[in-house]
């Protein structure tokens, strides 16, 4: 008899719990569908440059991925087909690490632009990304002290649109 009461009680609890939940997980209401992510690609998308700067600094100065990084600064002149990038490294960074970081800074900037404007491709190991298919990159690599004092960069290069290259200390 106790088993029957126990089974009846658990059955009633189960019914009570299933009756109190809203079943919109499988078929969400139309209002909640409208609030979801927008994956459409829009023409002439205007970038949120404040958000872009915050995202670039957040990703590009992550100490786990880029321990030599002191900052990234950039200027977008995409209507002219030019993007200026300043990759800033800590003062004690080796030349090889500074050059590697300059290459990575271009990719970080591209990927953060591409995350806002889905019409651009993300970067890859041997590709700067879709932003630099149509824009030439003016890259300057600075130590933190040189950048703060307006001194000359360690390395400066203009990368034509659609070209991928890496840098080593022989290029300096």
PDB file of C-alpha atoms in Angstrom:
ATOM      1  CA  UNK A   1       0.000   0.000   0.000  1.00  0.00           C
ATOM      2  CA  UNK A   2       2.846   2.431   0.794  1.00  0.00           C
ATOM      3  CA  UNK A   3       4.352   1.785  -2.647  1.00  0.00           C
ATOM      4  CA  UNK A   4       1.059   2.698  -4.358  1.00  0.00           C
ATOM      5  CA  UNK A   5       0.832   5.967  -2.389  1.00  0.00           C
ATOM      6  CA  UNK A   6       4.449   6.775  -3.180  1.00  0.00           C
ATOM      7  CA  UNK A   7       3.938   6.097  -6.920  1.00  0.00           C
ATOM      8  CA  UNK A   8       0.751   8.156  -6.926  1.00  0.00           C
ATOM      9  CA  UNK A   9       2.510  11.032  -5.146  1.00  0.00           C
ATOM     10  CA  UNK A  10       5.492  11.046  -7.565  1.00  0.00           C
ATOM     11  CA  UNK A  11       3.135  10.844 -10.534  1.00  0.00           C
ATOM     12  CA  UNK A  12       1.165  13.844  -9.273  1.00  0.00           C
ATOM     13  CA  UNK A  13       4.382  15.797  -8.665  1.00  0.00           C
ATOM     14  CA  UNK A  14       5.497  14.998 -12.215  1.00  0.00           C
ATOM     15  CA  UNK A  15       2.205  16.198 -13.660  1.00  0.00           C
ATOM     16  CA  UNK A  16       2.312  19.316 -11.552  1.00  0.00           C
ATOM     17  CA  UNK A  17       5.846  20.171 -12.681  1.00  0.00           C
ATOM     18  CA  UNK A  18       5.189  19.616 -16.390  1.00  0.00           C
ATOM     19  CA  UNK A  19       2.025  21.684 -16.250  1.00  0.00           C
ATOM     20  CA  UNK A  20       3.825  24.713 -14.782  1.00  0.00           C
ATOM     21  CA  UNK A  21       6.424  25.181 -17.484  1.00  0.00           C
ATOM     22  CA  UNK A  22       6.013  27.158 -20.644  1.00  0.00           C
ATOM     23  CA  UNK A  23       6.885  25.176 -23.756  1.00  0.00           C
ATOM     24  CA  UNK A  24       8.449  27.907 -25.878  1.00  0.00           C
ATOM     25  CA  UNK A  25      11.838  26.233 -26.198  1.00  0.00           C
ATOM     26  CA  UNK A  26      10.854  24.199 -29.240  1.00  0.00           C
ATOM     27  CA  UNK A  27       8.476  26.772 -30.727  1.00  0.00           C
ATOM     28  CA  UNK A  28       9.473  30.214 -29.465  1.00  0.00           C
ATOM     29  CA  UNK A  29       7.008  33.046 -29.660  1.00  0.00           C
ATOM     30  CA  UNK A  30       7.373  35.377 -32.622  1.00  0.00           C
ATOM     31  CA  UNK A  31       8.413  38.298 -30.400  1.00  0.00           C
ATOM     32  CA  UNK A  32      11.436  36.443 -29.057  1.00  0.00           C
ATOM     33  CA  UNK A  33      12.453  35.378 -32.582  1.00  0.00           C
ATOM     34  CA  UNK A  34      12.653  39.038 -33.624  1.00  0.00           C
ATOM     35  CA  UNK A  35      15.093  39.803 -30.810  1.00  0.00           C
ATOM     36  CA  UNK A  36      17.592  37.121 -31.886  1.00  0.00           C
ATOM     37  CA  UNK A  37      20.862  37.719 -33.757  1.00  0.00           C
ATOM     38  CA  UNK A  38      20.755  39.315 -37.185  1.00  0.00           C
ATOM     39  CA  UNK A  39      22.941  37.412 -39.653  1.00  0.00           C
ATOM     40  CA  UNK A  40      22.024  39.519 -42.682  1.00  0.00           C
ATOM     41  CA  UNK A  41      24.817  41.158 -44.675  1.00  0.00           C
ATOM     42  CA  UNK A  42      24.155  44.844 -45.245  1.00  0.00           C
ATOM     43  CA  UNK A  43      25.621  47.099 -47.913  1.00  0.00           C
ATOM     44  CA  UNK A  44      27.461  50.256 -46.747  1.00  0.00           C
ATOM     45  CA  UNK A  45      27.545  49.146 -43.130  1.00  0.00           C
ATOM     46  CA  UNK A  46      28.841  51.862 -40.811  1.00  0.00           C
ATOM     47  CA  UNK A  47      31.302  50.566 -38.222  1.00  0.00           C
ATOM     48  CA  UNK A  48      30.969  51.482 -34.566  1.00  0.00           C
ATOM     49  CA  UNK A  49      34.543  52.738 -34.171  1.00  0.00           C
ATOM     50  CA  UNK A  50      34.362  53.120 -30.386  1.00  0.00           C
ATOM     51  CA  UNK A  51      33.285  49.499 -30.034  1.00  0.00           C
ATOM     52  CA  UNK A  52      35.871  48.500 -32.633  1.00  0.00           C
ATOM     53  CA  UNK A  53      38.670  50.177 -30.660  1.00  0.00           C
ATOM     54  CA  UNK A  54      37.551  48.481 -27.439  1.00  0.00           C
ATOM     55  CA  UNK A  55      37.378  45.070 -29.146  1.00  0.00           C
ATOM     56  CA  UNK A  56      40.749  45.465 -30.867  1.00  0.00           C
ATOM     57  CA  UNK A  57      42.433  46.408 -27.600  1.00  0.00           C
ATOM     58  CA  UNK A  58      40.678  43.627 -25.713  1.00  0.00           C
ATOM     59  CA  UNK A  59      41.750  40.935 -28.173  1.00  0.00           C
ATOM     60  CA  UNK A  60      45.036  42.436 -29.369  1.00  0.00           C
ATOM     61  CA  UNK A  61      46.523  43.067 -25.938  1.00  0.00           C
ATOM     62  CA  UNK A  62      45.470  39.803 -24.307  1.00  0.00           C
ATOM     63  CA  UNK A  63      48.533  38.885 -22.211  1.00  0.00           C
ATOM     64  CA  UNK A  64      48.020  35.146 -22.754  1.00  0.00           C
ATOM     65  CA  UNK A  65      48.131  35.419 -26.558  1.00  0.00           C
ATOM     66  CA  UNK A  66      50.314  38.521 -26.943  1.00  0.00           C
ATOM     67  CA  UNK A  67      52.584  38.977 -23.915  1.00  0.00           C
ATOM     68  CA  UNK A  68      54.694  41.547 -25.793  1.00  0.00           C
ATOM     69  CA  UNK A  69      51.706  43.771 -26.641  1.00  0.00           C
ATOM     70  CA  UNK A  70      51.390  47.273 -25.256  1.00  0.00           C
ATOM     71  CA  UNK A  71      48.603  48.423 -27.608  1.00  0.00           C
ATOM     72  CA  UNK A  72      47.212  48.829 -31.083  1.00  0.00           C
ATOM     73  CA  UNK A  73      46.192  52.133 -32.613  1.00  0.00           C
ATOM     74  CA  UNK A  74      44.598  52.515 -36.012  1.00  0.00           C
ATOM     75  CA  UNK A  75      43.028  54.977 -38.397  1.00  0.00           C
ATOM     76  CA  UNK A  76      40.434  53.874 -40.935  1.00  0.00           C
ATOM     77  CA  UNK A  77      40.422  55.719 -44.242  1.00  0.00           C
ATOM     78  CA  UNK A  78      38.553  53.011 -46.106  1.00  0.00           C
ATOM     79  CA  UNK A  79      36.970  55.523 -48.492  1.00  0.00           C
ATOM     80  CA  UNK A  80      40.555  56.161 -49.679  1.00  0.00           C
ATOM     81  CA  UNK A  81      41.534  52.463 -49.516  1.00  0.00           C
ATOM     82  CA  UNK A  82      44.025  52.981 -46.653  1.00  0.00           C
ATOM     83  CA  UNK A  83      44.185  51.688 -43.100  1.00  0.00           C
ATOM     84  CA  UNK A  84      46.913  52.964 -40.760  1.00  0.00           C
ATOM     85  CA  UNK A  85      47.962  50.564 -38.017  1.00  0.00           C
ATOM     86  CA  UNK A  86      50.371  51.156 -35.149  1.00  0.00           C
ATOM     87  CA  UNK A  87      51.358  47.953 -33.363  1.00  0.00           C
ATOM     88  CA  UNK A  88      52.886  48.927 -30.019  1.00  0.00           C
ATOM     89  CA  UNK A  89      55.086  46.490 -28.106  1.00  0.00           C
ATOM     90  CA  UNK A  90      56.678  46.622 -24.680  1.00  0.00           C
ATOM     91  CA  UNK A  91      60.133  48.216 -24.607  1.00  0.00           C
ATOM     92  CA  UNK A  92      61.983  44.961 -23.848  1.00  0.00           C
ATOM     93  CA  UNK A  93      60.448  43.040 -26.789  1.00  0.00           C
ATOM     94  CA  UNK A  94      62.812  41.351 -29.239  1.00  0.00           C
ATOM     95  CA  UNK A  95      62.790  42.486 -32.867  1.00  0.00           C
ATOM     96  CA  UNK A  96      61.448  39.098 -34.028  1.00  0.00           C
ATOM     97  CA  UNK A  97      58.556  39.234 -31.547  1.00  0.00           C
ATOM     98  CA  UNK A  98      57.773  42.836 -32.477  1.00  0.00           C
ATOM     99  CA  UNK A  99      57.628  41.946 -36.178  1.00  0.00           C
ATOM    100  CA  UNK A 100      55.455  38.902 -35.471  1.00  0.00           C
ATOM    101  CA  UNK A 101      53.106  41.054 -33.407  1.00  0.00           C
ATOM    102  CA  UNK A 102      52.817  43.588 -36.232  1.00  0.00           C
ATOM    103  CA  UNK A 103      51.604  40.797 -38.488  1.00  0.00           C
ATOM    104  CA  UNK A 104      49.114  39.692 -35.825  1.00  0.00           C
ATOM    105  CA  UNK A 105      47.872  43.240 -35.187  1.00  0.00           C
ATOM    106  CA  UNK A 106      46.706  43.458 -38.802  1.00  0.00           C
ATOM    107  CA  UNK A 107      44.753  40.219 -38.388  1.00  0.00           C
ATOM    108  CA  UNK A 108      43.233  41.318 -35.069  1.00  0.00           C
ATOM    109  CA  UNK A 109      42.000  44.556 -36.629  1.00  0.00           C
ATOM    110  CA  UNK A 110      40.575  42.713 -39.637  1.00  0.00           C
ATOM    111  CA  UNK A 111      38.774  40.148 -37.493  1.00  0.00           C
ATOM    112  CA  UNK A 112      37.186  42.767 -35.268  1.00  0.00           C
ATOM    113  CA  UNK A 113      35.971  44.712 -38.322  1.00  0.00           C
ATOM    114  CA  UNK A 114      34.695  41.460 -39.852  1.00  0.00           C
ATOM    115  CA  UNK A 115      32.818  40.632 -36.650  1.00  0.00           C
ATOM    116  CA  UNK A 116      30.866  43.889 -37.062  1.00  0.00           C
ATOM    117  CA  UNK A 117      30.540  43.799 -40.850  1.00  0.00           C
ATOM    118  CA  UNK A 118      29.902  40.240 -41.976  1.00  0.00           C
ATOM    119  CA  UNK A 119      30.685  41.071 -45.613  1.00  0.00           C
ATOM    120  CA  UNK A 120      34.411  40.737 -44.806  1.00  0.00           C
ATOM    121  CA  UNK A 121      36.248  37.433 -44.429  1.00  0.00           C
ATOM    122  CA  UNK A 122      38.103  36.592 -41.239  1.00  0.00           C
ATOM    123  CA  UNK A 123      41.899  36.266 -41.301  1.00  0.00           C
ATOM    124  CA  UNK A 124      43.745  32.957 -41.339  1.00  0.00           C
ATOM    125  CA  UNK A 125      47.298  31.752 -40.967  1.00  0.00           C
ATOM    126  CA  UNK A 126      48.397  33.107 -44.366  1.00  0.00           C
ATOM    127  CA  UNK A 127      45.722  35.726 -45.011  1.00  0.00           C
ATOM    128  CA  UNK A 128      45.233  39.174 -43.467  1.00  0.00           C
ATOM    129  CA  UNK A 129      41.493  38.978 -44.088  1.00  0.00           C
ATOM    130  CA  UNK A 130      38.835  40.490 -46.302  1.00  0.00           C
ATOM    131  CA  UNK A 131      39.275  44.075 -45.118  1.00  0.00           C
ATOM    132  CA  UNK A 132      42.784  44.098 -46.582  1.00  0.00           C
ATOM    133  CA  UNK A 133      41.673  42.688 -49.937  1.00  0.00           C
ATOM    134  CA  UNK A 134      40.448  46.209 -50.793  1.00  0.00           C
ATOM    135  CA  UNK A 135      42.551  48.403 -48.485  1.00  0.00           C
ATOM    136  CA  UNK A 136      46.288  48.808 -48.257  1.00  0.00           C
ATOM    137  CA  UNK A 137      47.787  48.610 -44.794  1.00  0.00           C
ATOM    138  CA  UNK A 138      50.268  51.200 -43.534  1.00  0.00           C
ATOM    139  CA  UNK A 139      51.871  49.341 -40.646  1.00  0.00           C
ATOM    140  CA  UNK A 140      54.207  50.938 -38.111  1.00  0.00           C
ATOM    141  CA  UNK A 141      55.629  48.911 -35.231  1.00  0.00           C
ATOM    142  CA  UNK A 142      56.686  50.929 -32.184  1.00  0.00           C
ATOM    143  CA  UNK A 143      58.053  50.313 -28.739  1.00  0.00           C
ATOM    144  CA  UNK A 144      55.797  51.830 -26.084  1.00  0.00           C
ATOM    145  CA  UNK A 145      58.303  54.585 -25.251  1.00  0.00           C
ATOM    146  CA  UNK A 146      58.848  55.508 -28.911  1.00  0.00           C
ATOM    147  CA  UNK A 147      55.102  55.706 -29.533  1.00  0.00           C
ATOM    148  CA  UNK A 148      54.438  57.826 -26.434  1.00  0.00           C
ATOM    149  CA  UNK A 149      57.266  60.243 -27.326  1.00  0.00           C
ATOM    150  CA  UNK A 150      56.414  60.541 -31.031  1.00  0.00           C
ATOM    151  CA  UNK A 151      59.667  58.882 -32.108  1.00  0.00           C
ATOM    152  CA  UNK A 152      60.331  56.834 -35.223  1.00  0.00           C
ATOM    153  CA  UNK A 153      58.909  53.281 -35.418  1.00  0.00           C
ATOM    154  CA  UNK A 154      61.077  50.171 -35.262  1.00  0.00           C
ATOM    155  CA  UNK A 155      59.613  49.046 -38.555  1.00  0.00           C
ATOM    156  CA  UNK A 156      57.376  50.631 -41.165  1.00  0.00           C
ATOM    157  CA  UNK A 157      55.846  49.089 -44.274  1.00  0.00           C
ATOM    158  CA  UNK A 158      53.038  49.664 -46.748  1.00  0.00           C
ATOM    159  CA  UNK A 159      51.268  46.445 -47.689  1.00  0.00           C
ATOM    160  CA  UNK A 160      49.338  46.671 -50.962  1.00  0.00           C
ATOM    161  CA  UNK A 161      45.691  45.585 -50.955  1.00  0.00           C
ATOM    162  CA  UNK A 162      45.267  41.849 -51.458  1.00  0.00           C
ATOM    163  CA  UNK A 163      48.879  40.995 -50.542  1.00  0.00           C
ATOM    164  CA  UNK A 164      49.946  38.829 -47.610  1.00  0.00           C
ATOM    165  CA  UNK A 165      53.448  38.995 -46.190  1.00  0.00           C
ATOM    166  CA  UNK A 166      55.334  38.207 -43.032  1.00  0.00           C
ATOM    167  CA  UNK A 167      58.237  40.158 -41.625  1.00  0.00           C
ATOM    168  CA  UNK A 168      61.571  39.097 -40.189  1.00  0.00           C
ATOM    169  CA  UNK A 169      64.568  40.953 -38.823  1.00  0.00           C
ATOM    170  CA  UNK A 170      66.268  40.886 -42.251  1.00  0.00           C
ATOM    171  CA  UNK A 171      63.439  43.145 -43.532  1.00  0.00           C
ATOM    172  CA  UNK A 172      64.362  45.806 -41.001  1.00  0.00           C
TER     173      UNK A 172
END
